[in-house]
């Protein structure tokens, strides 16, 4: 349980780190008075058995070419929202302030930043007391979906064979943990070449008990294509479980039959 909870906190929402920087199939783009919007979906399956579980619907707002606000809605197999997440990148490109909420259990976690103070928070259930812990940003550092821009900043070094060590603010664990990422191979995704990175805990002995997180990226656009590892949704027993999340260009039939939203911006409005 200890190591599983630790991986949950470091992996939480890594399954949702699919920032895309260029126009691609399956992504909707539009311009608004507040900036450019980019929207897309991720499709979550159990790692063992490959059973469809949920769709992540992402809506991002960019200001001056940088992501500023990011909403993620998790839609389950009955077409209903099972979790939400809101992130703001106003104060850091890689350590966003955010709130993740799972209504069924009342679980919440996230990061706040006020008056120069960074604070992690976590609440296990709706009737539980909130836990908090302050921390300082120690570069290179990421939190939640800020993992993705950190990887993209160091993409050339990773593909050149270097191992990148960095700090990760894990709100679900109420701790800053050390991670290391490296390229472990290549693969194909939708017929095109892709690179595979592993991210693992940089702590003695921990790697003997948990698997690494595997992330597949497009080497040209540096877009996350697939994630494999501990997810952030809960099963019927209230535990997180290993998932494969694919950011496919076309909606899979099983997601469509389950009432998943389209990848268009505003698909869940109204």
PDB file of N, CA and C in Angstrom, residues 87-180:
ATOM      1  N   UNK A  87      -6.356  23.199 -14.011  1.00  0.00           N
ATOM      2  CA  UNK A  87      -4.965  23.592 -13.794  1.00  0.00           C
ATOM      3  C   UNK A  87      -4.732  25.005 -14.300  1.00  0.00           C
ATOM      4  N   UNK A  88      -3.865  25.730 -13.591  1.00  0.00           N
ATOM      5  CA  UNK A  88      -3.447  27.071 -13.986  1.00  0.00           C
ATOM      6  C   UNK A  88      -1.918  27.104 -14.035  1.00  0.00           C
ATOM      7  N   UNK A  89      -1.363  27.685 -15.107  1.00  0.00           N
ATOM      8  CA  UNK A  89       0.085  27.748 -15.298  1.00  0.00           C
ATOM      9  C   UNK A  89       0.601  29.175 -15.233  1.00  0.00           C
ATOM     10  N   UNK A  90      -0.135  30.061 -14.561  1.00  0.00           N
ATOM     11  CA  UNK A  90       0.260  31.467 -14.513  1.00  0.00           C
ATOM     12  C   UNK A  90       1.568  31.683 -13.769  1.00  0.00           C
ATOM     13  N   UNK A  91       1.861  30.864 -12.761  1.00  0.00           N
ATOM     14  CA  UNK A  91       3.022  31.090 -11.908  1.00  0.00           C
ATOM     15  C   UNK A  91       4.221  30.212 -12.230  1.00  0.00           C
ATOM     16  N   UNK A  92       4.020  29.174 -13.021  1.00  0.00           N
ATOM     17  CA  UNK A  92       5.115  28.267 -13.382  1.00  0.00           C
ATOM     18  C   UNK A  92       4.718  27.475 -14.616  1.00  0.00           C
ATOM     19  N   UNK A  93       5.687  27.226 -15.502  1.00  0.00           N
ATOM     20  CA  UNK A  93       5.420  26.432 -16.703  1.00  0.00           C
ATOM     21  C   UNK A  93       5.346  24.944 -16.401  1.00  0.00           C
ATOM     22  N   UNK A  94       5.928  24.505 -15.283  1.00  0.00           N
ATOM     23  CA  UNK A  94       5.998  23.070 -15.004  1.00  0.00           C
ATOM     24  C   UNK A  94       5.396  22.673 -13.656  1.00  0.00           C
ATOM     25  N   UNK A  95       5.078  23.643 -12.814  1.00  0.00           N
ATOM     26  CA  UNK A  95       4.424  23.378 -11.527  1.00  0.00           C
ATOM     27  C   UNK A  95       3.109  24.163 -11.498  1.00  0.00           C
ATOM     28  N   UNK A  96       2.045  23.592 -12.035  1.00  0.00           N
ATOM     29  CA  UNK A  96       0.775  24.316 -12.053  1.00  0.00           C
ATOM     30  C   UNK A  96       0.088  24.284 -10.698  1.00  0.00           C
ATOM     31  N   UNK A  97      -0.762  25.258 -10.461  1.00  0.00           N
ATOM     32  CA  UNK A  97      -1.728  25.126  -9.378  1.00  0.00           C
ATOM     33  C   UNK A  97      -2.899  24.337  -9.960  1.00  0.00           C
ATOM     34  N   UNK A  98      -3.482  23.448  -9.164  1.00  0.00           N
ATOM     35  CA  UNK A  98      -4.552  22.613  -9.714  1.00  0.00           C
ATOM     36  C   UNK A  98      -5.416  22.026  -8.610  1.00  0.00           C
ATOM     37  N   UNK A  99      -6.585  21.537  -9.028  1.00  0.00           N
ATOM     38  CA  UNK A  99      -7.456  20.771  -8.142  1.00  0.00           C
ATOM     39  C   UNK A  99      -8.015  19.585  -8.917  1.00  0.00           C
ATOM     40  N   UNK A 100      -7.817  18.389  -8.393  1.00  0.00           N
ATOM     41  CA  UNK A 100      -8.408  17.166  -8.915  1.00  0.00           C
ATOM     42  C   UNK A 100      -9.505  16.737  -7.954  1.00  0.00           C
ATOM     43  N   UNK A 101     -10.705  16.452  -8.468  1.00  0.00           N
ATOM     44  CA  UNK A 101     -11.825  16.045  -7.632  1.00  0.00           C
ATOM     45  C   UNK A 101     -12.475  14.783  -8.188  1.00  0.00           C
ATOM     46  N   UNK A 102     -12.760  13.820  -7.290  1.00  0.00           N
ATOM     47  CA  UNK A 102     -13.502  12.609  -7.637  1.00  0.00           C
ATOM     48  C   UNK A 102     -14.787  12.633  -6.809  1.00  0.00           C
ATOM     49  N   UNK A 103     -15.908  13.076  -7.390  1.00  0.00           N
ATOM     50  CA  UNK A 103     -17.135  13.295  -6.614  1.00  0.00           C
ATOM     51  C   UNK A 103     -17.648  12.071  -5.865  1.00  0.00           C
ATOM     52  N   UNK A 104     -17.521  10.879  -6.441  1.00  0.00           N
ATOM     53  CA  UNK A 104     -18.093   9.687  -5.815  1.00  0.00           C
ATOM     54  C   UNK A 104     -17.523   9.430  -4.425  1.00  0.00           C
ATOM     55  N   UNK A 105     -16.251   9.704  -4.243  1.00  0.00           N
ATOM     56  CA  UNK A 105     -15.596   9.463  -2.954  1.00  0.00           C
ATOM     57  C   UNK A 105     -15.342  10.744  -2.176  1.00  0.00           C
ATOM     58  N   UNK A 106     -15.424  11.877  -2.847  1.00  0.00           N
ATOM     59  CA  UNK A 106     -15.075  13.131  -2.204  1.00  0.00           C
ATOM     60  C   UNK A 106     -13.581  13.393  -2.171  1.00  0.00           C
ATOM     61  N   UNK A 107     -12.800  12.565  -2.873  1.00  0.00           N
ATOM     62  CA  UNK A 107     -11.346  12.739  -2.893  1.00  0.00           C
ATOM     63  C   UNK A 107     -10.979  14.035  -3.603  1.00  0.00           C
ATOM     64  N   UNK A 108     -10.022  14.757  -3.058  1.00  0.00           N
ATOM     65  CA  UNK A 108      -9.469  15.958  -3.660  1.00  0.00           C
ATOM     66  C   UNK A 108      -7.967  15.994  -3.437  1.00  0.00           C
ATOM     67  N   UNK A 109      -7.275  16.565  -4.395  1.00  0.00           N
ATOM     68  CA  UNK A 109      -5.867  16.874  -4.186  1.00  0.00           C
ATOM     69  C   UNK A 109      -5.485  18.002  -5.110  1.00  0.00           C
ATOM     70  N   UNK A 110      -4.366  18.650  -4.809  1.00  0.00           N
ATOM     71  CA  UNK A 110      -3.914  19.714  -5.679  1.00  0.00           C
ATOM     72  C   UNK A 110      -2.814  20.542  -5.075  1.00  0.00           C
ATOM     73  N   UNK A 111      -2.567  21.680  -5.716  1.00  0.00           N
ATOM     74  CA  UNK A 111      -1.527  22.610  -5.297  1.00  0.00           C
ATOM     75  C   UNK A 111      -2.096  24.023  -5.345  1.00  0.00           C
ATOM     76  N   UNK A 112      -1.784  24.808  -4.302  1.00  0.00           N
ATOM     77  CA  UNK A 112      -2.155  26.213  -4.251  1.00  0.00           C
ATOM     78  C   UNK A 112      -0.881  27.072  -4.195  1.00  0.00           C
ATOM     79  N   UNK A 113      -0.999  28.302  -4.665  1.00  0.00           N
ATOM     80  CA  UNK A 113       0.117  29.243  -4.578  1.00  0.00           C
ATOM     81  C   UNK A 113      -0.449  30.607  -4.226  1.00  0.00           C
ATOM     82  N   UNK A 114      -0.111  31.112  -3.058  1.00  0.00           N
ATOM     83  CA  UNK A 114      -0.612  32.401  -2.599  1.00  0.00           C
ATOM     84  C   UNK A 114       0.451  33.089  -1.753  1.00  0.00           C
ATOM     85  N   UNK A 115       0.644  34.382  -2.024  1.00  0.00           N
ATOM     86  CA  UNK A 115       1.606  35.183  -1.257  1.00  0.00           C
ATOM     87  C   UNK A 115       3.001  34.566  -1.258  1.00  0.00           C
ATOM     88  N   UNK A 116       3.373  33.980  -2.412  1.00  0.00           N
ATOM     89  CA  UNK A 116       4.699  33.396  -2.562  1.00  0.00           C
ATOM     90  C   UNK A 116       4.870  32.028  -1.942  1.00  0.00           C
ATOM     91  N   UNK A 117       3.804  31.467  -1.362  1.00  0.00           N
ATOM     92  CA  UNK A 117       3.891  30.171  -0.686  1.00  0.00           C
ATOM     93  C   UNK A 117       3.210  29.085  -1.509  1.00  0.00           C
ATOM     94  N   UNK A 118       3.946  28.006  -1.777  1.00  0.00           N
ATOM     95  CA  UNK A 118       3.396  26.851  -2.486  1.00  0.00           C
ATOM     96  C   UNK A 118       2.925  25.814  -1.459  1.00  0.00           C
ATOM     97  N   UNK A 119       1.709  25.302  -1.653  1.00  0.00           N
ATOM     98  CA  UNK A 119       1.122  24.359  -0.700  1.00  0.00           C
ATOM     99  C   UNK A 119       0.446  23.205  -1.429  1.00  0.00           C
ATOM    100  N   UNK A 120       0.794  21.983  -1.045  1.00  0.00           N
ATOM    101  CA  UNK A 120       0.080  20.794  -1.521  1.00  0.00           C
ATOM    102  C   UNK A 120      -1.096  20.531  -0.580  1.00  0.00           C
ATOM    103  N   UNK A 121      -2.198  20.031  -1.118  1.00  0.00           N
ATOM    104  CA  UNK A 121      -3.310  19.632  -0.256  1.00  0.00           C
ATOM    105  C   UNK A 121      -3.898  18.315  -0.740  1.00  0.00           C
ATOM    106  N   UNK A 122      -4.499  17.596   0.191  1.00  0.00           N
ATOM    107  CA  UNK A 122      -5.114  16.300  -0.110  1.00  0.00           C
ATOM    108  C   UNK A 122      -6.244  16.060   0.884  1.00  0.00           C
ATOM    109  N   UNK A 123      -7.363  15.533   0.376  1.00  0.00           N
ATOM    110  CA  UNK A 123      -8.477  15.117   1.227  1.00  0.00           C
ATOM    111  C   UNK A 123      -8.950  13.763   0.726  1.00  0.00           C
ATOM    112  N   UNK A 124      -8.897  12.751   1.580  1.00  0.00           N
ATOM    113  CA  UNK A 124      -9.187  11.389   1.149  1.00  0.00           C
ATOM    114  C   UNK A 124     -10.667  11.150   0.859  1.00  0.00           C
ATOM    115  N   UNK A 125     -11.563  11.850   1.544  1.00  0.00           N
ATOM    116  CA  UNK A 125     -12.996  11.674   1.333  1.00  0.00           C
ATOM    117  C   UNK A 125     -13.709  12.953   1.743  1.00  0.00           C
ATOM    118  N   UNK A 126     -14.995  13.013   1.456  1.00  0.00           N
ATOM    119  CA  UNK A 126     -15.738  14.245   1.715  1.00  0.00           C
ATOM    120  C   UNK A 126     -15.821  14.584   3.203  1.00  0.00           C
ATOM    121  N   UNK A 127     -15.716  13.580   4.074  1.00  0.00           N
ATOM    122  CA  UNK A 127     -15.790  13.846   5.516  1.00  0.00           C
ATOM    123  C   UNK A 127     -14.424  13.776   6.200  1.00  0.00           C
ATOM    124  N   UNK A 128     -13.358  13.703   5.405  1.00  0.00           N
ATOM    125  CA  UNK A 128     -12.003  13.653   5.968  1.00  0.00           C
ATOM    126  C   UNK A 128     -11.431  15.063   6.099  1.00  0.00           C
ATOM    127  N   UNK A 129     -10.475  15.205   6.978  1.00  0.00           N
ATOM    128  CA  UNK A 129      -9.814  16.490   7.159  1.00  0.00           C
ATOM    129  C   UNK A 129      -8.764  16.696   6.076  1.00  0.00           C
ATOM    130  N   UNK A 130      -8.679  17.898   5.567  1.00  0.00           N
ATOM    131  CA  UNK A 130      -7.689  18.195   4.536  1.00  0.00           C
ATOM    132  C   UNK A 130      -6.290  18.207   5.141  1.00  0.00           C
ATOM    133  N   UNK A 131      -5.353  17.584   4.432  1.00  0.00           N
ATOM    134  CA  UNK A 131      -3.950  17.597   4.813  1.00  0.00           C
ATOM    135  C   UNK A 131      -3.211  18.581   3.910  1.00  0.00           C
ATOM    136  N   UNK A 132      -2.255  19.313   4.449  1.00  0.00           N
ATOM    137  CA  UNK A 132      -1.496  20.271   3.655  1.00  0.00           C
ATOM    138  C   UNK A 132      -0.016  20.173   3.988  1.00  0.00           C
ATOM    139  N   UNK A 133       0.803  20.598   3.012  1.00  0.00           N
ATOM    140  CA  UNK A 133       2.255  20.638   3.219  1.00  0.00           C
ATOM    141  C   UNK A 133       2.820  21.717   2.305  1.00  0.00           C
ATOM    142  N   UNK A 134       3.633  22.595   2.853  1.00  0.00           N
ATOM    143  CA  UNK A 134       4.270  23.627   2.046  1.00  0.00           C
ATOM    144  C   UNK A 134       5.551  23.073   1.422  1.00  0.00           C
ATOM    145  N   UNK A 135       5.936  23.673   0.296  1.00  0.00           N
ATOM    146  CA  UNK A 135       7.164  23.246  -0.376  1.00  0.00           C
ATOM    147  C   UNK A 135       7.708  24.428  -1.172  1.00  0.00           C
ATOM    148  N   UNK A 136       8.931  24.301  -1.614  1.00  0.00           N
ATOM    149  CA  UNK A 136       9.554  25.306  -2.474  1.00  0.00           C
ATOM    150  C   UNK A 136       9.881  24.673  -3.814  1.00  0.00           C
ATOM    151  N   UNK A 137       9.881  25.477  -4.849  1.00  0.00           N
ATOM    152  CA  UNK A 137      10.233  24.969  -6.178  1.00  0.00           C
ATOM    153  C   UNK A 137      11.748  24.820  -6.257  1.00  0.00           C
ATOM    154  N   UNK A 138      12.187  23.599  -6.570  1.00  0.00           N
ATOM    155  CA  UNK A 138      13.606  23.269  -6.658  1.00  0.00           C
ATOM    156  C   UNK A 138      13.880  22.747  -8.071  1.00  0.00           C
ATOM    157  N   UNK A 139      14.233  23.626  -9.019  1.00  0.00           N
ATOM    158  CA  UNK A 139      14.428  23.219 -10.416  1.00  0.00           C
ATOM    159  C   UNK A 139      15.538  22.183 -10.563  1.00  0.00           C
ATOM    160  N   UNK A 140      15.417  21.303 -11.560  1.00  0.00           N
ATOM    161  CA  UNK A 140      14.227  21.125 -12.390  1.00  0.00           C
ATOM    162  C   UNK A 140      13.122  20.433 -11.582  1.00  0.00           C
ATOM    163  N   UNK A 141      11.910  20.930 -11.747  1.00  0.00           N
ATOM    164  CA  UNK A 141      10.810  20.435 -10.927  1.00  0.00           C
ATOM    165  C   UNK A 141       9.524  20.457 -11.734  1.00  0.00           C
ATOM    166  N   UNK A 142       8.655  19.485 -11.441  1.00  0.00           N
ATOM    167  CA  UNK A 142       7.349  19.423 -12.088  1.00  0.00           C
ATOM    168  C   UNK A 142       6.312  19.005 -11.060  1.00  0.00           C
ATOM    169  N   UNK A 143       5.071  19.200 -11.422  1.00  0.00           N
ATOM    170  CA  UNK A 143       3.951  18.699 -10.630  1.00  0.00           C
ATOM    171  C   UNK A 143       2.819  18.399 -11.593  1.00  0.00           C
ATOM    172  N   UNK A 144       2.110  17.323 -11.328  1.00  0.00           N
ATOM    173  CA  UNK A 144       0.951  16.966 -12.114  1.00  0.00           C
ATOM    174  C   UNK A 144       1.281  17.015 -13.608  1.00  0.00           C
ATOM    175  N   UNK A 145       0.417  17.636 -14.401  1.00  0.00           N
ATOM    176  CA  UNK A 145       0.617  17.637 -15.848  1.00  0.00           C
ATOM    177  C   UNK A 145       1.760  18.521 -16.296  1.00  0.00           C
ATOM    178  N   UNK A 146       2.387  19.256 -15.374  1.00  0.00           N
ATOM    179  CA  UNK A 146       3.595  19.988 -15.706  1.00  0.00           C
ATOM    180  C   UNK A 146       4.760  19.078 -16.036  1.00  0.00           C
ATOM    181  N   UNK A 147       4.587  17.781 -15.774  1.00  0.00           N
ATOM    182  CA  UNK A 147       5.590  16.793 -16.176  1.00  0.00           C
ATOM    183  C   UNK A 147       5.837  16.855 -17.677  1.00  0.00           C
ATOM    184  N   UNK A 148       4.753  17.074 -18.451  1.00  0.00           N
ATOM    185  CA  UNK A 148       4.879  17.051 -19.908  1.00  0.00           C
ATOM    186  C   UNK A 148       5.717  18.208 -20.455  1.00  0.00           C
ATOM    187  N   UNK A 149       5.461  19.474 -20.088  1.00  0.00           N
ATOM    188  CA  UNK A 149       6.342  20.527 -20.574  1.00  0.00           C
ATOM    189  C   UNK A 149       7.789  20.368 -20.105  1.00  0.00           C
ATOM    190  N   UNK A 150       7.988  19.771 -18.927  1.00  0.00           N
ATOM    191  CA  UNK A 150       9.354  19.523 -18.477  1.00  0.00           C
ATOM    192  C   UNK A 150      10.048  18.529 -19.412  1.00  0.00           C
ATOM    193  N   UNK A 151       9.324  17.474 -19.799  1.00  0.00           N
ATOM    194  CA  UNK A 151       9.898  16.494 -20.734  1.00  0.00           C
ATOM    195  C   UNK A 151      10.208  17.165 -22.067  1.00  0.00           C
ATOM    196  N   UNK A 152       9.291  18.000 -22.558  1.00  0.00           N
ATOM    197  CA  UNK A 152       9.514  18.650 -23.844  1.00  0.00           C
ATOM    198  C   UNK A 152      10.693  19.617 -23.792  1.00  0.00           C
ATOM    199  N   UNK A 153      10.880  20.286 -22.653  1.00  0.00           N
ATOM    200  CA  UNK A 153      12.036  21.178 -22.514  1.00  0.00           C
ATOM    201  C   UNK A 153      13.353  20.418 -22.636  1.00  0.00           C
ATOM    202  N   UNK A 154      13.337  19.148 -22.247  1.00  0.00           N
ATOM    203  CA  UNK A 154      14.561  18.336 -22.239  1.00  0.00           C
ATOM    204  C   UNK A 154      14.491  17.190 -23.245  1.00  0.00           C
ATOM    205  N   UNK A 155      13.651  17.373 -24.242  1.00  0.00           N
ATOM    206  CA  UNK A 155      13.404  16.308 -25.210  1.00  0.00           C
ATOM    207  C   UNK A 155      14.674  15.911 -25.969  1.00  0.00           C
ATOM    208  N   UNK A 156      15.438  16.896 -26.425  1.00  0.00           N
ATOM    209  CA  UNK A 156      16.647  16.593 -27.196  1.00  0.00           C
ATOM    210  C   UNK A 156      17.664  15.832 -26.358  1.00  0.00           C
ATOM    211  N   UNK A 157      17.801  16.211 -25.095  1.00  0.00           N
ATOM    212  CA  UNK A 157      18.737  15.508 -24.220  1.00  0.00           C
ATOM    213  C   UNK A 157      18.291  14.067 -23.997  1.00  0.00           C
ATOM    214  N   UNK A 158      16.986  13.863 -23.806  1.00  0.00           N
ATOM    215  CA  UNK A 158      16.465  12.512 -23.589  1.00  0.00           C
ATOM    216  C   UNK A 158      16.689  11.638 -24.818  1.00  0.00           C
ATOM    217  N   UNK A 159      16.402  12.163 -26.008  1.00  0.00           N
ATOM    218  CA  UNK A 159      16.565  11.358 -27.222  1.00  0.00           C
ATOM    219  C   UNK A 159      18.040  11.176 -27.579  1.00  0.00           C
ATOM    220  N   UNK A 160      18.910  11.977 -26.959  1.00  0.00           N
ATOM    221  CA  UNK A 160      20.354  11.797 -27.159  1.00  0.00           C
ATOM    222  C   UNK A 160      20.930  10.766 -26.199  1.00  0.00           C
ATOM    223  N   UNK A 161      20.073  10.187 -25.346  1.00  0.00           N
ATOM    224  CA  UNK A 161      20.514   9.118 -24.459  1.00  0.00           C
ATOM    225  C   UNK A 161      20.799   9.533 -23.030  1.00  0.00           C
ATOM    226  N   UNK A 162      20.542  10.786 -22.686  1.00  0.00           N
ATOM    227  CA  UNK A 162      20.811  11.233 -21.327  1.00  0.00           C
ATOM    228  C   UNK A 162      19.665  10.854 -20.391  1.00  0.00           C
ATOM    229  N   UNK A 163      20.001  10.612 -19.124  1.00  0.00           N
ATOM    230  CA  UNK A 163      19.011  10.392 -18.077  1.00  0.00           C
ATOM    231  C   UNK A 163      18.801  11.714 -17.348  1.00  0.00           C
ATOM    232  N   UNK A 164      17.554  12.122 -17.241  1.00  0.00           N
ATOM    233  CA  UNK A 164      17.223  13.408 -16.631  1.00  0.00           C
ATOM    234  C   UNK A 164      16.612  13.168 -15.251  1.00  0.00           C
ATOM    235  N   UNK A 165      17.239  13.715 -14.224  1.00  0.00           N
ATOM    236  CA  UNK A 165      16.712  13.634 -12.862  1.00  0.00           C
ATOM    237  C   UNK A 165      15.995  14.936 -12.531  1.00  0.00           C
ATOM    238  N   UNK A 166      14.865  14.832 -11.835  1.00  0.00           N
ATOM    239  CA  UNK A 166      14.132  16.040 -11.475  1.00  0.00           C
ATOM    240  C   UNK A 166      13.277  15.782 -10.241  1.00  0.00           C
ATOM    241  N   UNK A 167      12.823  16.851  -9.622  1.00  0.00           N
ATOM    242  CA  UNK A 167      11.944  16.771  -8.468  1.00  0.00           C
ATOM    243  C   UNK A 167      10.489  16.802  -8.920  1.00  0.00           C
ATOM    244  N   UNK A 168       9.640  16.100  -8.195  1.00  0.00           N
ATOM    245  CA  UNK A 168       8.213  16.052  -8.509  1.00  0.00           C
ATOM    246  C   UNK A 168       7.415  16.334  -7.245  1.00  0.00           C
ATOM    247  N   UNK A 169       6.608  17.389  -7.286  1.00  0.00           N
ATOM    248  CA  UNK A 169       5.750  17.734  -6.152  1.00  0.00           C
ATOM    249  C   UNK A 169       4.507  16.862  -6.215  1.00  0.00           C
ATOM    250  N   UNK A 170       4.442  15.855  -5.350  1.00  0.00           N
ATOM    251  CA  UNK A 170       3.380  14.855  -5.364  1.00  0.00           C
ATOM    252  C   UNK A 170       2.356  15.190  -4.293  1.00  0.00           C
ATOM    253  N   UNK A 171       1.301  15.894  -4.697  1.00  0.00           N
ATOM    254  CA  UNK A 171       0.295  16.333  -3.726  1.00  0.00           C
ATOM    255  C   UNK A 171      -0.398  15.154  -3.058  1.00  0.00           C
ATOM    256  N   UNK A 172      -0.615  14.076  -3.807  1.00  0.00           N
ATOM    257  CA  UNK A 172      -1.282  12.910  -3.242  1.00  0.00           C
ATOM    258  C   UNK A 172      -0.467  12.215  -2.170  1.00  0.00           C
ATOM    259  N   UNK A 173       0.839  12.445  -2.155  1.00  0.00           N
ATOM    260  CA  UNK A 173       1.731  11.865  -1.153  1.00  0.00           C
ATOM    261  C   UNK A 173       2.164  12.894  -0.124  1.00  0.00           C
ATOM    262  N   UNK A 174       1.865  14.174  -0.402  1.00  0.00           N
ATOM    263  CA  UNK A 174       2.301  15.254   0.475  1.00  0.00           C
ATOM    264  C   UNK A 174       3.817  15.250   0.617  1.00  0.00           C
ATOM    265  N   UNK A 175       4.492  15.153  -0.521  1.00  0.00           N
ATOM    266  CA  UNK A 175       5.956  15.078  -0.499  1.00  0.00           C
ATOM    267  C   UNK A 175       6.515  15.502  -1.847  1.00  0.00           C
ATOM    268  N   UNK A 176       7.766  15.888  -1.838  1.00  0.00           N
ATOM    269  CA  UNK A 176       8.525  16.087  -3.069  1.00  0.00           C
ATOM    270  C   UNK A 176       9.397  14.856  -3.245  1.00  0.00           C
ATOM    271  N   UNK A 177       9.219  14.169  -4.371  1.00  0.00           N
ATOM    272  CA  UNK A 177       9.979  12.951  -4.633  1.00  0.00           C
ATOM    273  C   UNK A 177      10.910  13.179  -5.815  1.00  0.00           C
ATOM    274  N   UNK A 178      11.894  12.320  -5.932  1.00  0.00           N
ATOM    275  CA  UNK A 178      12.855  12.419  -7.021  1.00  0.00           C
ATOM    276  C   UNK A 178      12.516  11.384  -8.090  1.00  0.00           C
ATOM    277  N   UNK A 179      12.456  11.838  -9.336  1.00  0.00           N
ATOM    278  CA  UNK A 179      12.214  10.970 -10.470  1.00  0.00           C
ATOM    279  C   UNK A 179      13.371  11.077 -11.440  1.00  0.00           C
ATOM    280  N   UNK A 180      13.507  10.068 -12.289  1.00  0.00           N
ATOM    281  CA  UNK A 180      14.471  10.145 -13.378  1.00  0.00           C
ATOM    282  C   UNK A 180      13.813   9.589 -14.625  1.00  0.00           C
TER     283      UNK A 180
END
